[in-house]
Amino acid sequence: FRCRVWHLHERLEEYVSEETCQAEIRSFEERGQLVPAIGRRLVGDHDHDIEIICGLRRLFVARYLNKPLTVDLRQMTDAEGFQAMDVENRQRKEVSPYERGLCYARWLRSEHLQSQEDLARSLKISPSQVSKLLKLARLPSVIVNAFGNAAEIREGWGGDVFDALAAEIPQLAATV
């Protein structure tokens, strides 16, 4: 398990647990790991050999069951990693709109993408979709913490909450 998870991954790690991965744990126990994680080799990291781009849940399950993890090793840039992770996670257990918003905000801060438009173009989604998800990432922690699980925040009403707050707190609207 000399793997680390890519710092630009989508999922909220605090919500990857035995409870949330029950179906994957049962599947892994019954059939083994059917789909490899996607990763890349690390150079110069004394604690890790592999960086997992796609497969945080698979890594959790393998560690939980103390089983080897199969990883499809690829040479890929961060931009290629964004695309691979977005495509793969849309096909698996749904990444919540809140998680996607946080991830998109991290990607933009990473300076691998120049703008929201670049992000939208690279993921083949509309710029307005990117903007809506980024609003969720800007929700104040007091609002996010009011939920038992931040991953339950949904795009429609989460955006409405943001808009209502932004109407009362103008500087919040300036952050989007």
mmCIF file of C-alpha atoms in Angstrom:
data_model
loop_
_atom_site.group_PDB
_atom_site.id
_atom_site.type_symbol
_atom_site.label_atom_id
_atom_site.label_comp_id
_atom_site.label_asym_id
_atom_site.label_seq_id
_atom_site.Cartn_x
_atom_site.Cartn_y
_atom_site.Cartn_z
ATOM 1 C CA PHE A 1 0.000 0.000 0.000
ATOM 2 C CA ARG A 2 2.739 2.411 -0.933
ATOM 3 C CA CYS A 3 0.057 4.455 -2.646
ATOM 4 C CA ARG A 4 -1.159 7.950 -2.001
ATOM 5 C CA VAL A 5 -4.277 9.558 -3.371
ATOM 6 C CA TRP A 6 -3.833 12.393 -5.846
ATOM 7 C CA HIS A 7 -4.289 15.713 -4.069
ATOM 8 C CA LEU A 8 -6.683 16.864 -6.829
ATOM 9 C CA HIS A 9 -9.112 13.933 -6.529
ATOM 10 C CA GLU A 10 -12.883 14.468 -6.372
ATOM 11 C CA ARG A 11 -14.206 12.601 -3.368
ATOM 12 C CA LEU A 12 -14.475 13.815 0.203
ATOM 13 C CA GLU A 13 -12.259 11.296 1.982
ATOM 14 C CA GLU A 14 -14.097 11.647 5.290
ATOM 15 C CA TYR A 15 -17.137 10.050 3.619
ATOM 16 C CA VAL A 16 -15.255 7.041 2.282
ATOM 17 C CA SER A 17 -15.774 4.526 5.052
ATOM 18 C CA GLU A 18 -16.812 0.950 5.810
ATOM 19 C CA GLU A 19 -20.410 2.141 5.900
ATOM 20 C CA THR A 20 -20.352 3.996 2.566
ATOM 21 C CA CYS A 21 -18.367 1.266 0.793
ATOM 22 C CA GLN A 22 -20.456 -1.758 1.854
ATOM 23 C CA ALA A 23 -21.409 -2.735 -1.710
ATOM 24 C CA GLU A 24 -17.805 -2.462 -2.884
ATOM 25 C CA ILE A 25 -16.541 -4.468 0.098
ATOM 26 C CA ARG A 26 -19.045 -7.280 -0.600
ATOM 27 C CA SER A 27 -18.176 -7.262 -4.313
ATOM 28 C CA PHE A 28 -14.448 -7.339 -3.595
ATOM 29 C CA GLU A 29 -14.919 -10.224 -1.122
ATOM 30 C CA GLU A 30 -17.076 -12.228 -3.555
ATOM 31 C CA ARG A 31 -15.340 -11.558 -6.870
ATOM 32 C CA GLY A 32 -12.116 -9.753 -6.117
ATOM 33 C CA GLN A 33 -11.180 -6.426 -7.648
ATOM 34 C CA LEU A 34 -12.732 -6.367 -11.116
ATOM 35 C CA VAL A 35 -11.683 -2.881 -12.204
ATOM 36 C CA PRO A 36 -8.164 -1.593 -11.590
ATOM 37 C CA ALA A 37 -7.510 1.806 -10.066
ATOM 38 C CA ILE A 38 -5.720 4.268 -12.330
ATOM 39 C CA GLY A 39 -2.426 5.620 -11.097
ATOM 40 C CA ARG A 40 0.969 6.906 -12.041
ATOM 41 C CA ARG A 41 4.431 6.202 -10.706
ATOM 42 C CA LEU A 42 5.957 8.692 -8.304
ATOM 43 C CA VAL A 43 9.574 9.739 -8.406
ATOM 44 C CA GLY A 44 11.351 11.133 -5.377
ATOM 45 C CA ASP A 45 8.671 10.283 -2.803
ATOM 46 C CA HIS A 46 10.268 8.069 -0.173
ATOM 47 C CA ASP A 47 6.930 7.039 1.352
ATOM 48 C CA HIS A 48 4.921 6.267 -1.795
ATOM 49 C CA ASP A 49 5.532 4.597 -5.152
ATOM 50 C CA ILE A 50 2.148 5.184 -6.792
ATOM 51 C CA GLU A 51 -0.271 8.094 -6.939
ATOM 52 C CA ILE A 52 -3.894 6.981 -7.336
ATOM 53 C CA ILE A 53 -5.703 9.243 -9.807
ATOM 54 C CA CYS A 54 -8.948 7.221 -9.930
ATOM 55 C CA GLY A 55 -9.833 4.645 -7.308
ATOM 56 C CA LEU A 56 -9.957 6.153 -3.816
ATOM 57 C CA ARG A 57 -12.838 3.834 -2.885
ATOM 58 C CA ARG A 58 -11.011 0.798 -4.332
ATOM 59 C CA LEU A 59 -7.893 1.738 -2.359
ATOM 60 C CA PHE A 60 -9.993 2.050 0.810
ATOM 61 C CA VAL A 61 -11.579 -1.383 0.243
ATOM 62 C CA ALA A 62 -8.242 -3.058 -0.510
ATOM 63 C CA ARG A 63 -6.741 -1.582 2.647
ATOM 64 C CA TYR A 64 -9.848 -2.446 4.678
ATOM 65 C CA LEU A 65 -9.716 -6.093 3.516
ATOM 66 C CA ASN A 66 -5.914 -6.188 3.515
ATOM 67 C CA LYS A 67 -5.913 -7.333 -0.114
ATOM 68 C CA PRO A 68 -3.605 -6.249 -2.930
ATOM 69 C CA LEU A 69 -4.791 -3.373 -5.102
ATOM 70 C CA THR A 70 -4.554 -3.691 -8.865
ATOM 71 C CA VAL A 71 -3.517 -0.406 -10.458
ATOM 72 C CA ASP A 72 -3.386 0.433 -14.158
ATOM 73 C CA LEU A 73 -0.207 2.517 -14.272
ATOM 74 C CA ARG A 74 -0.184 5.286 -16.864
ATOM 75 C CA GLN A 75 1.905 8.262 -17.755
ATOM 76 C CA MET A 76 -0.498 11.168 -17.593
ATOM 77 C CA THR A 77 -0.423 14.876 -16.984
ATOM 78 C CA ASP A 78 -2.627 16.485 -14.366
ATOM 79 C CA ALA A 79 -4.916 17.710 -17.172
ATOM 80 C CA GLU A 80 -5.293 14.134 -18.420
ATOM 81 C CA GLY A 81 -5.865 13.050 -14.820
ATOM 82 C CA PHE A 82 -8.735 15.565 -14.474
ATOM 83 C CA GLN A 83 -10.421 14.154 -17.546
ATOM 84 C CA ALA A 84 -9.884 10.493 -16.608
ATOM 85 C CA MET A 85 -11.183 11.022 -13.083
ATOM 86 C CA ASP A 86 -14.229 12.974 -14.197
ATOM 87 C CA VAL A 87 -15.227 10.363 -16.787
ATOM 88 C CA GLU A 88 -14.612 7.408 -14.481
ATOM 89 C CA ASN A 89 -16.395 8.832 -11.461
ATOM 90 C CA ARG A 90 -19.483 9.732 -13.450
ATOM 91 C CA GLN A 91 -19.769 6.022 -14.303
ATOM 92 C CA ARG A 92 -19.371 4.856 -10.706
ATOM 93 C CA LYS A 93 -21.021 5.711 -7.409
ATOM 94 C CA GLU A 94 -22.126 9.234 -8.008
ATOM 95 C CA VAL A 95 -19.837 12.008 -6.884
ATOM 96 C CA SER A 96 -22.088 14.586 -5.249
ATOM 97 C CA PRO A 97 -22.480 18.040 -6.769
ATOM 98 C CA TYR A 98 -20.818 19.487 -3.659
ATOM 99 C CA GLU A 99 -17.783 17.193 -4.093
ATOM 100 C CA ARG A 100 -17.550 18.101 -7.775
ATOM 101 C CA GLY A 101 -17.715 21.806 -6.909
ATOM 102 C CA LEU A 102 -14.904 21.468 -4.367
ATOM 103 C CA CYS A 103 -12.860 19.482 -6.852
ATOM 104 C CA TYR A 104 -13.389 22.015 -9.647
ATOM 105 C CA ALA A 105 -12.320 24.820 -7.287
ATOM 106 C CA ARG A 106 -9.125 22.869 -6.419
ATOM 107 C CA TRP A 107 -8.418 22.315 -10.110
ATOM 108 C CA LEU A 108 -8.760 26.026 -10.836
ATOM 109 C CA ARG A 109 -6.510 26.937 -7.893
ATOM 110 C CA SER A 110 -3.920 24.428 -9.122
ATOM 111 C CA GLU A 111 -3.319 26.701 -12.139
ATOM 112 C CA HIS A 112 -3.413 23.773 -14.574
ATOM 113 C CA LEU A 113 -6.489 25.390 -16.058
ATOM 114 C CA GLN A 114 -6.649 29.073 -16.886
ATOM 115 C CA SER A 115 -10.363 29.677 -16.383
ATOM 116 C CA GLN A 116 -13.784 28.206 -15.718
ATOM 117 C CA GLU A 117 -14.262 28.141 -19.490
ATOM 118 C CA ASP A 118 -11.103 26.003 -19.903
ATOM 119 C CA LEU A 119 -12.426 23.635 -17.242
ATOM 120 C CA ALA A 120 -15.829 23.401 -18.925
ATOM 121 C CA ARG A 121 -14.221 22.802 -22.316
ATOM 122 C CA SER A 122 -11.884 20.090 -21.002
ATOM 123 C CA LEU A 123 -14.776 18.247 -19.293
ATOM 124 C CA LYS A 124 -17.213 18.882 -22.156
ATOM 125 C CA ILE A 125 -19.794 20.489 -19.896
ATOM 126 C CA SER A 126 -21.310 23.957 -20.033
ATOM 127 C CA PRO A 127 -19.626 26.933 -18.349
ATOM 128 C CA SER A 128 -22.903 27.560 -16.480
ATOM 129 C CA GLN A 129 -22.698 24.030 -15.025
ATOM 130 C CA VAL A 130 -19.181 24.741 -13.785
ATOM 131 C CA SER A 131 -20.369 28.040 -12.284
ATOM 132 C CA LYS A 132 -23.286 26.340 -10.486
ATOM 133 C CA LEU A 133 -21.011 23.715 -8.963
ATOM 134 C CA LEU A 134 -18.438 26.300 -7.918
ATOM 135 C CA LYS A 135 -21.200 28.115 -5.995
ATOM 136 C CA LEU A 136 -21.610 25.007 -3.852
ATOM 137 C CA ALA A 137 -17.892 24.989 -3.093
ATOM 138 C CA ARG A 138 -18.245 28.584 -1.841
ATOM 139 C CA LEU A 139 -20.948 27.823 0.705
ATOM 140 C CA PRO A 140 -19.777 28.987 4.149
ATOM 141 C CA SER A 141 -18.665 26.224 6.509
ATOM 142 C CA VAL A 142 -21.467 27.062 8.944
ATOM 143 C CA ILE A 143 -23.976 26.069 6.233
ATOM 144 C CA VAL A 144 -22.025 22.985 5.132
ATOM 145 C CA ASN A 145 -21.586 21.812 8.715
ATOM 146 C CA ALA A 146 -25.335 22.014 9.292
ATOM 147 C CA PHE A 147 -25.663 18.827 7.226
ATOM 148 C CA GLY A 148 -24.836 15.401 8.622
ATOM 149 C CA ASN A 149 -23.014 14.662 5.376
ATOM 150 C CA ALA A 150 -21.798 17.517 3.183
ATOM 151 C CA ALA A 151 -21.985 15.206 0.170
ATOM 152 C CA GLU A 152 -25.800 15.411 0.508
ATOM 153 C CA ILE A 153 -25.803 19.047 -0.619
ATOM 154 C CA ARG A 154 -27.515 19.125 -4.009
ATOM 155 C CA GLU A 155 -26.988 21.393 -6.954
ATOM 156 C CA GLY A 156 -30.473 22.948 -7.202
ATOM 157 C CA TRP A 157 -31.258 23.909 -3.668
ATOM 158 C CA GLY A 158 -27.579 24.325 -2.728
ATOM 159 C CA GLY A 159 -27.316 26.992 -5.406
ATOM 160 C CA ASP A 160 -30.515 28.600 -4.091
ATOM 161 C CA VAL A 161 -29.018 28.710 -0.585
ATOM 162 C CA PHE A 162 -25.859 30.304 -1.981
ATOM 163 C CA ASP A 163 -27.861 32.903 -3.941
ATOM 164 C CA ALA A 164 -29.939 33.772 -0.856
ATOM 165 C CA LEU A 165 -26.790 34.194 1.235
ATOM 166 C CA ALA A 166 -25.068 36.206 -1.493
ATOM 167 C CA ALA A 167 -28.043 38.592 -1.562
ATOM 168 C CA GLU A 168 -27.476 39.248 2.157
ATOM 169 C CA ILE A 169 -23.668 39.078 2.094
ATOM 170 C CA PRO A 170 -22.463 40.828 -1.099
ATOM 171 C CA GLN A 171 -18.803 39.858 -0.626
ATOM 172 C CA LEU A 172 -19.827 36.180 -0.863
ATOM 173 C CA ALA A 173 -21.136 36.735 -4.404
ATOM 174 C CA ALA A 174 -17.793 38.288 -5.361
ATOM 175 C CA THR A 175 -16.023 34.965 -4.679
ATOM 176 C CA VAL A 176 -17.763 33.098 -7.526
#
